[in-house]
Amino acid sequence: MHSWSKDTLPVLKGECLYDDESRMDEVYMSLLAESDTYPLCKKILELMCASFSKLGERMLCDHLEGGKFWNVEDDVKHEMMSVPTTNVGVERDFGMLDRLMRENPNASTLALEGLIMWQENKTGKWRDELNEEMRAKYMRIARESMNEQRWLYFERHMAIKEVRAMRWAEKYERAVAKVEREGERMVSLSNELKQVGGLWSSVSELEERLSALADEKEKCDALKVQLKFWKWVLKAKNKDGILNHSVAGKPKRFNDLLES
């Protein structure tokens, strides 16, 4: 996709993208025929390929070069073979767990998860197919490892809680930092507003304040302070970017700021 975003000529010439054999019929030949829209079609196709390339890089970043799943070792590939291709089964399992927890509020999560795994893995069918000796052996192992399994579950549960607590703390710190930045901005804008005579609440006051300023630059700076105060402190609606200082990356002129 990345190479086609720069040049889609091979695609337009009909080069086969896959190993499947192309049928050279009338439809195929009509698609390759020259037309007046050929240059426009080429440009549109390049734009589409560029969009698909950007989307693929963002969604498949872990599987592309440099990602954590790029060029993985054989043992990791073997583990990944059992990973489901969709999340349908996972969502169904969590839905079942939620229902069981509501119907059996006194049951432990470990026991309810065991019921779901018993059903999904078809453990009962596997157990019934064992002979008497092997069945007794595995049942003994299950009983003896019960405490160990509970401890492993407890450790895993605590690790998840620690990760959640860490993420919550980071989120809280970001929220506090945001509030502090907004507070500092409001204080700064309030000080700037005092320097231009406070908030101008009428057209006559606006004209009076502007007439007292020496040049156009000072007038523009004063208008920008007023717009910033309305936008960030008074939280006025910035419809169509009316409170912005620039348009399409270019600073607004004095008349544009005055209209705002």
mmCIF file of C-alpha atoms in Angstrom:
data_model
loop_
_atom_site.group_PDB
_atom_site.id
_atom_site.type_symbol
_atom_site.label_atom_id
_atom_site.label_comp_id
_atom_site.label_asym_id
_atom_site.label_seq_id
_atom_site.Cartn_x
_atom_site.Cartn_y
_atom_site.Cartn_z
ATOM 1 C CA MET A 1 0.000 0.000 0.000
ATOM 2 C CA HIS A 2 2.831 2.384 0.817
ATOM 3 C CA SER A 3 4.462 1.933 -2.598
ATOM 4 C CA TRP A 4 1.107 2.159 -4.401
ATOM 5 C CA SER A 5 0.359 5.437 -2.635
ATOM 6 C CA LYS A 6 3.246 6.903 -4.660
ATOM 7 C CA ASP A 7 2.619 5.084 -7.948
ATOM 8 C CA THR A 8 -0.417 2.938 -8.812
ATOM 9 C CA LEU A 9 0.656 2.303 -12.396
ATOM 10 C CA PRO A 10 1.286 -1.442 -11.794
ATOM 11 C CA VAL A 11 -2.241 -1.823 -10.445
ATOM 12 C CA LEU A 12 -3.790 0.061 -13.336
ATOM 13 C CA LYS A 13 -1.825 -2.077 -15.780
ATOM 14 C CA GLY A 14 -3.505 -5.142 -14.328
ATOM 15 C CA GLU A 15 -0.555 -6.801 -12.635
ATOM 16 C CA CYS A 16 -1.906 -9.644 -10.512
ATOM 17 C CA LEU A 17 -1.715 -8.900 -6.810
ATOM 18 C CA TYR A 18 -2.118 -12.500 -5.692
ATOM 19 C CA ASP A 19 -1.273 -15.957 -6.964
ATOM 20 C CA ASP A 20 -4.764 -16.439 -8.380
ATOM 21 C CA GLU A 21 -4.914 -16.594 -12.155
ATOM 22 C CA SER A 22 -6.702 -13.657 -13.815
ATOM 23 C CA ARG A 23 -9.373 -14.295 -16.442
ATOM 24 C CA MET A 24 -8.516 -12.321 -19.582
ATOM 25 C CA ASP A 25 -12.144 -11.736 -20.603
ATOM 26 C CA GLU A 26 -13.991 -8.688 -21.942
ATOM 27 C CA VAL A 27 -14.546 -7.242 -18.482
ATOM 28 C CA TYR A 28 -10.836 -7.531 -17.673
ATOM 29 C CA MET A 29 -9.790 -5.847 -20.921
ATOM 30 C CA SER A 30 -12.365 -3.053 -20.500
ATOM 31 C CA LEU A 31 -10.888 -2.217 -17.106
ATOM 32 C CA LEU A 32 -7.421 -1.819 -18.646
ATOM 33 C CA ALA A 33 -8.543 0.231 -21.633
ATOM 34 C CA GLU A 34 -7.289 3.821 -21.875
ATOM 35 C CA SER A 35 -9.862 6.516 -21.075
ATOM 36 C CA ASP A 36 -10.114 10.233 -20.389
ATOM 37 C CA THR A 37 -10.485 9.567 -16.673
ATOM 38 C CA TYR A 38 -7.237 7.547 -16.474
ATOM 39 C CA PRO A 39 -5.119 10.307 -14.805
ATOM 40 C CA LEU A 40 -7.916 11.129 -12.353
ATOM 41 C CA CYS A 41 -8.455 7.452 -11.529
ATOM 42 C CA LYS A 42 -4.708 7.040 -10.898
ATOM 43 C CA LYS A 43 -4.671 9.992 -8.495
ATOM 44 C CA ILE A 44 -7.770 8.802 -6.607
ATOM 45 C CA LEU A 45 -6.314 5.302 -6.278
ATOM 46 C CA GLU A 46 -3.055 6.711 -4.890
ATOM 47 C CA LEU A 47 -4.977 8.748 -2.299
ATOM 48 C CA MET A 48 -6.977 5.659 -1.290
ATOM 49 C CA CYS A 49 -3.801 3.582 -0.947
ATOM 50 C CA ALA A 50 -2.210 6.324 1.163
ATOM 51 C CA SER A 51 -5.242 6.313 3.483
ATOM 52 C CA PHE A 52 -5.232 2.499 3.747
ATOM 53 C CA SER A 53 -1.491 2.571 4.437
ATOM 54 C CA LYS A 54 -1.869 5.062 7.303
ATOM 55 C CA LEU A 55 -4.803 3.126 8.739
ATOM 56 C CA GLY A 56 -2.918 -0.168 8.529
ATOM 57 C CA GLU A 57 0.174 1.290 10.209
ATOM 58 C CA ARG A 58 -1.954 2.552 13.088
ATOM 59 C CA MET A 59 -4.072 -0.587 13.578
ATOM 60 C CA LEU A 60 -1.368 -3.186 12.884
ATOM 61 C CA CYS A 61 1.602 -1.401 14.460
ATOM 62 C CA ASP A 62 2.351 -4.350 16.780
ATOM 63 C CA HIS A 63 2.638 -6.736 13.824
ATOM 64 C CA LEU A 64 4.729 -4.508 11.536
ATOM 65 C CA GLU A 65 8.509 -4.086 11.587
ATOM 66 C CA GLY A 66 9.588 -2.828 14.998
ATOM 67 C CA GLY A 67 6.385 -4.012 16.712
ATOM 68 C CA LYS A 68 6.317 -6.441 19.624
ATOM 69 C CA PHE A 69 4.891 -9.231 17.429
ATOM 70 C CA TRP A 70 7.311 -8.659 14.538
ATOM 71 C CA ASN A 71 9.622 -11.608 13.828
ATOM 72 C CA VAL A 72 8.643 -13.479 16.998
ATOM 73 C CA GLU A 73 10.313 -16.710 18.052
ATOM 74 C CA ASP A 74 8.879 -20.154 17.326
ATOM 75 C CA ASP A 75 7.719 -20.807 20.895
ATOM 76 C CA VAL A 76 5.719 -17.564 20.868
ATOM 77 C CA LYS A 77 4.187 -18.516 17.517
ATOM 78 C CA HIS A 78 3.187 -21.860 19.002
ATOM 79 C CA GLU A 79 1.465 -20.108 21.911
ATOM 80 C CA MET A 80 -0.307 -17.713 19.542
ATOM 81 C CA MET A 81 -1.794 -20.582 17.517
ATOM 82 C CA SER A 82 -4.526 -21.019 20.129
ATOM 83 C CA VAL A 83 -5.448 -17.321 20.184
ATOM 84 C CA PRO A 84 -8.965 -16.800 18.746
ATOM 85 C CA THR A 85 -9.228 -14.661 15.628
ATOM 86 C CA THR A 86 -12.249 -12.763 16.990
ATOM 87 C CA ASN A 87 -13.450 -11.620 20.411
ATOM 88 C CA VAL A 88 -16.874 -13.270 20.071
ATOM 89 C CA GLY A 89 -15.986 -16.161 22.370
ATOM 90 C CA VAL A 90 -14.364 -13.874 24.937
ATOM 91 C CA GLU A 91 -17.410 -11.610 25.075
ATOM 92 C CA ARG A 92 -19.654 -14.654 25.472
ATOM 93 C CA ASP A 93 -17.523 -15.969 28.351
ATOM 94 C CA PHE A 94 -17.584 -12.633 30.174
ATOM 95 C CA GLY A 95 -21.341 -12.413 29.650
ATOM 96 C CA MET A 96 -21.711 -15.880 31.163
ATOM 97 C CA LEU A 97 -19.456 -14.918 34.091
ATOM 98 C CA ASP A 98 -21.518 -11.798 34.747
ATOM 99 C CA ARG A 99 -24.748 -13.829 34.763
ATOM 100 C CA LEU A 100 -23.298 -16.476 37.095
ATOM 101 C CA MET A 101 -22.036 -13.798 39.502
ATOM 102 C CA ARG A 102 -25.512 -12.257 39.690
ATOM 103 C CA GLU A 103 -27.209 -15.623 40.158
ATOM 104 C CA ASN A 104 -24.619 -16.885 42.685
ATOM 105 C CA PRO A 105 -23.448 -13.823 44.670
ATOM 106 C CA ASN A 106 -21.849 -15.967 47.399
ATOM 107 C CA ALA A 107 -19.722 -18.014 44.994
ATOM 108 C CA SER A 108 -16.080 -17.088 44.431
ATOM 109 C CA THR A 109 -14.974 -15.782 41.056
ATOM 110 C CA LEU A 110 -12.433 -18.599 40.833
ATOM 111 C CA ALA A 111 -15.179 -21.229 41.137
ATOM 112 C CA LEU A 112 -17.370 -19.545 38.519
ATOM 113 C CA GLU A 113 -14.443 -19.192 36.117
ATOM 114 C CA GLY A 114 -13.748 -22.883 36.659
ATOM 115 C CA LEU A 115 -17.312 -23.735 35.589
ATOM 116 C CA ILE A 116 -16.935 -21.722 32.389
ATOM 117 C CA MET A 117 -13.556 -23.290 31.582
ATOM 118 C CA TRP A 118 -15.009 -26.750 32.288
ATOM 119 C CA GLN A 119 -17.688 -26.119 29.689
ATOM 120 C CA GLU A 120 -15.536 -24.377 27.075
ATOM 121 C CA ASN A 121 -12.643 -26.862 27.266
ATOM 122 C CA LYS A 122 -15.014 -29.859 27.363
ATOM 123 C CA THR A 123 -13.119 -31.171 30.367
ATOM 124 C CA GLY A 124 -15.913 -33.566 31.298
ATOM 125 C CA LYS A 125 -15.765 -35.305 27.919
ATOM 126 C CA TRP A 126 -11.961 -35.562 28.147
ATOM 127 C CA ARG A 127 -12.197 -36.993 31.685
ATOM 128 C CA ASP A 128 -14.793 -39.598 30.725
ATOM 129 C CA GLU A 129 -12.564 -40.859 27.910
ATOM 130 C CA LEU A 130 -9.700 -41.616 30.327
ATOM 131 C CA ASN A 131 -9.209 -45.093 31.688
ATOM 132 C CA GLU A 132 -9.702 -45.807 35.386
ATOM 133 C CA GLU A 133 -6.021 -45.469 36.307
ATOM 134 C CA MET A 134 -5.390 -42.187 34.465
ATOM 135 C CA ARG A 135 -8.624 -40.676 35.737
ATOM 136 C CA ALA A 136 -7.663 -41.433 39.344
ATOM 137 C CA LYS A 137 -4.186 -40.009 38.734
ATOM 138 C CA TYR A 138 -5.411 -36.679 37.344
ATOM 139 C CA MET A 139 -8.104 -36.318 39.987
ATOM 140 C CA ARG A 140 -5.453 -36.813 42.681
ATOM 141 C CA ILE A 141 -3.245 -34.165 41.058
ATOM 142 C CA ALA A 142 -6.208 -31.778 40.910
ATOM 143 C CA ARG A 143 -6.974 -32.238 44.607
ATOM 144 C CA GLU A 144 -3.351 -31.885 45.693
ATOM 145 C CA SER A 145 -2.769 -28.743 43.614
ATOM 146 C CA MET A 146 -5.928 -26.973 44.811
ATOM 147 C CA ASN A 147 -4.129 -24.746 47.333
ATOM 148 C CA GLU A 148 -1.392 -23.933 44.830
ATOM 149 C CA GLN A 149 -3.968 -22.969 42.197
ATOM 150 C CA ARG A 150 -5.740 -20.727 44.674
ATOM 151 C CA TRP A 151 -2.461 -19.019 45.568
ATOM 152 C CA LEU A 152 -1.602 -18.481 41.903
ATOM 153 C CA TYR A 153 -5.052 -17.026 41.345
ATOM 154 C CA PHE A 154 -4.604 -14.715 44.344
ATOM 155 C CA GLU A 155 -1.209 -13.513 43.048
ATOM 156 C CA ARG A 156 -2.656 -12.859 39.606
ATOM 157 C CA HIS A 157 -5.624 -11.047 41.118
ATOM 158 C CA MET A 158 -3.345 -8.798 43.203
ATOM 159 C CA ALA A 159 -1.141 -8.065 40.187
ATOM 160 C CA ILE A 160 -4.196 -6.934 38.217
ATOM 161 C CA LYS A 161 -5.326 -4.742 41.119
ATOM 162 C CA GLU A 162 -1.877 -3.132 41.307
ATOM 163 C CA VAL A 163 -1.909 -2.361 37.580
ATOM 164 C CA ARG A 164 -5.400 -0.867 37.861
ATOM 165 C CA ALA A 165 -4.364 1.226 40.873
ATOM 166 C CA MET A 166 -1.281 2.450 39.006
ATOM 167 C CA ARG A 167 -3.344 3.425 35.958
ATOM 168 C CA TRP A 168 -5.906 5.179 38.147
ATOM 169 C CA ALA A 169 -3.118 7.108 39.899
ATOM 170 C CA GLU A 170 -1.651 8.167 36.542
ATOM 171 C CA LYS A 171 -5.090 9.238 35.325
ATOM 172 C CA TYR A 172 -5.649 11.199 38.539
ATOM 173 C CA GLU A 173 -2.258 12.917 38.201
ATOM 174 C CA ARG A 174 -3.062 13.919 34.618
ATOM 175 C CA ALA A 175 -6.435 15.299 35.726
ATOM 176 C CA VAL A 176 -4.827 17.293 38.554
ATOM 177 C CA ALA A 177 -2.147 18.620 36.191
ATOM 178 C CA LYS A 178 -4.847 19.664 33.726
ATOM 179 C CA VAL A 179 -6.758 21.543 36.437
ATOM 180 C CA GLU A 180 -3.547 23.261 37.544
ATOM 181 C CA ARG A 181 -2.723 24.280 33.964
ATOM 182 C CA GLU A 182 -6.218 25.678 33.484
ATOM 183 C CA GLY A 183 -5.929 27.585 36.759
ATOM 184 C CA GLU A 184 -2.570 29.066 35.746
ATOM 185 C CA ARG A 185 -4.013 29.999 32.352
ATOM 186 C CA MET A 186 -6.977 31.759 33.982
ATOM 187 C CA VAL A 187 -4.699 33.716 36.317
ATOM 188 C CA SER A 188 -2.462 34.697 33.405
ATOM 189 C CA LEU A 189 -5.426 35.760 31.255
ATOM 190 C CA SER A 190 -6.916 37.725 34.162
ATOM 191 C CA ASN A 191 -3.640 39.636 34.559
ATOM 192 C CA GLU A 192 -3.502 40.324 30.830
ATOM 193 C CA LEU A 193 -7.123 41.482 30.928
ATOM 194 C CA LYS A 194 -6.334 43.996 33.689
ATOM 195 C CA GLN A 195 -3.610 45.527 31.520
ATOM 196 C CA VAL A 196 -6.135 46.332 28.751
ATOM 197 C CA GLY A 197 -8.732 47.788 31.118
ATOM 198 C CA GLY A 198 -10.753 44.707 32.007
ATOM 199 C CA LEU A 199 -13.485 42.973 30.043
ATOM 200 C CA TRP A 200 -15.085 45.114 27.359
ATOM 201 C CA SER A 201 -18.830 44.558 27.707
ATOM 202 C CA SER A 202 -20.216 46.962 25.085
ATOM 203 C CA VAL A 203 -19.441 48.316 21.622
ATOM 204 C CA SER A 204 -18.959 51.834 22.953
ATOM 205 C CA GLU A 205 -16.438 50.630 25.535
ATOM 206 C CA LEU A 206 -14.618 48.635 22.843
ATOM 207 C CA GLU A 207 -14.339 51.715 20.610
ATOM 208 C CA GLU A 208 -13.201 53.848 23.541
ATOM 209 C CA ARG A 209 -10.486 51.375 24.596
ATOM 210 C CA LEU A 210 -9.207 50.901 21.056
ATOM 211 C CA SER A 211 -9.049 54.640 20.383
ATOM 212 C CA ALA A 212 -6.761 55.032 23.386
ATOM 213 C CA LEU A 213 -4.189 52.628 21.909
ATOM 214 C CA ALA A 214 -1.353 53.948 19.782
ATOM 215 C CA ASP A 215 -0.934 51.586 16.830
ATOM 216 C CA GLU A 216 -2.661 48.657 15.139
ATOM 217 C CA LYS A 217 -0.405 46.043 16.769
ATOM 218 C CA GLU A 218 -1.432 47.113 20.273
ATOM 219 C CA LYS A 219 -5.081 47.056 19.197
ATOM 220 C CA CYS A 220 -4.685 43.526 17.792
ATOM 221 C CA ASP A 221 -3.000 42.330 20.992
ATOM 222 C CA ALA A 222 -5.784 43.829 23.118
ATOM 223 C CA LEU A 223 -8.476 42.180 20.979
ATOM 224 C CA LYS A 224 -6.673 38.840 21.236
ATOM 225 C CA VAL A 225 -6.672 39.122 25.044
ATOM 226 C CA GLN A 226 -10.422 39.753 25.007
ATOM 227 C CA LEU A 227 -11.039 36.766 22.711
ATOM 228 C CA LYS A 228 -8.849 34.475 24.811
ATOM 229 C CA PHE A 229 -10.693 35.467 27.983
ATOM 230 C CA TRP A 230 -14.069 34.764 26.378
ATOM 231 C CA LYS A 231 -12.837 31.419 25.055
ATOM 232 C CA TRP A 232 -10.877 29.960 27.985
ATOM 233 C CA VAL A 233 -12.315 31.651 31.094
ATOM 234 C CA LEU A 234 -15.936 32.413 30.197
ATOM 235 C CA LYS A 235 -16.160 29.220 28.068
ATOM 236 C CA ALA A 236 -18.036 30.980 25.269
ATOM 237 C CA LYS A 237 -19.023 28.865 22.254
ATOM 238 C CA ASN A 238 -16.353 29.092 19.583
ATOM 239 C CA LYS A 239 -18.776 28.705 16.669
ATOM 240 C CA ASP A 240 -16.994 28.467 13.305
ATOM 241 C CA GLY A 241 -13.735 29.419 15.048
ATOM 242 C CA ILE A 242 -14.914 32.972 15.692
ATOM 243 C CA LEU A 243 -12.782 33.224 18.856
ATOM 244 C CA ASN A 244 -9.617 31.904 17.197
ATOM 245 C CA HIS A 245 -6.669 34.196 16.517
ATOM 246 C CA SER A 246 -5.904 32.641 13.134
ATOM 247 C CA VAL A 247 -7.586 31.141 10.079
ATOM 248 C CA ALA A 248 -5.978 28.285 8.119
ATOM 249 C CA GLY A 249 -2.717 28.869 9.986
ATOM 250 C CA LYS A 250 -2.588 32.611 9.191
ATOM 251 C CA PRO A 251 -3.058 35.288 11.902
ATOM 252 C CA LYS A 252 -6.257 37.292 11.687
ATOM 253 C CA ARG A 253 -5.934 40.927 10.720
ATOM 254 C CA PHE A 254 -7.273 43.800 12.778
ATOM 255 C CA ASN A 255 -10.622 44.007 10.962
ATOM 256 C CA ASP A 256 -11.147 40.234 11.314
ATOM 257 C CA LEU A 257 -10.413 40.381 15.043
ATOM 258 C CA LEU A 258 -12.745 43.354 15.385
ATOM 259 C CA GLU A 259 -15.588 41.442 13.735
ATOM 260 C CA SER A 260 -15.005 38.525 16.120
#
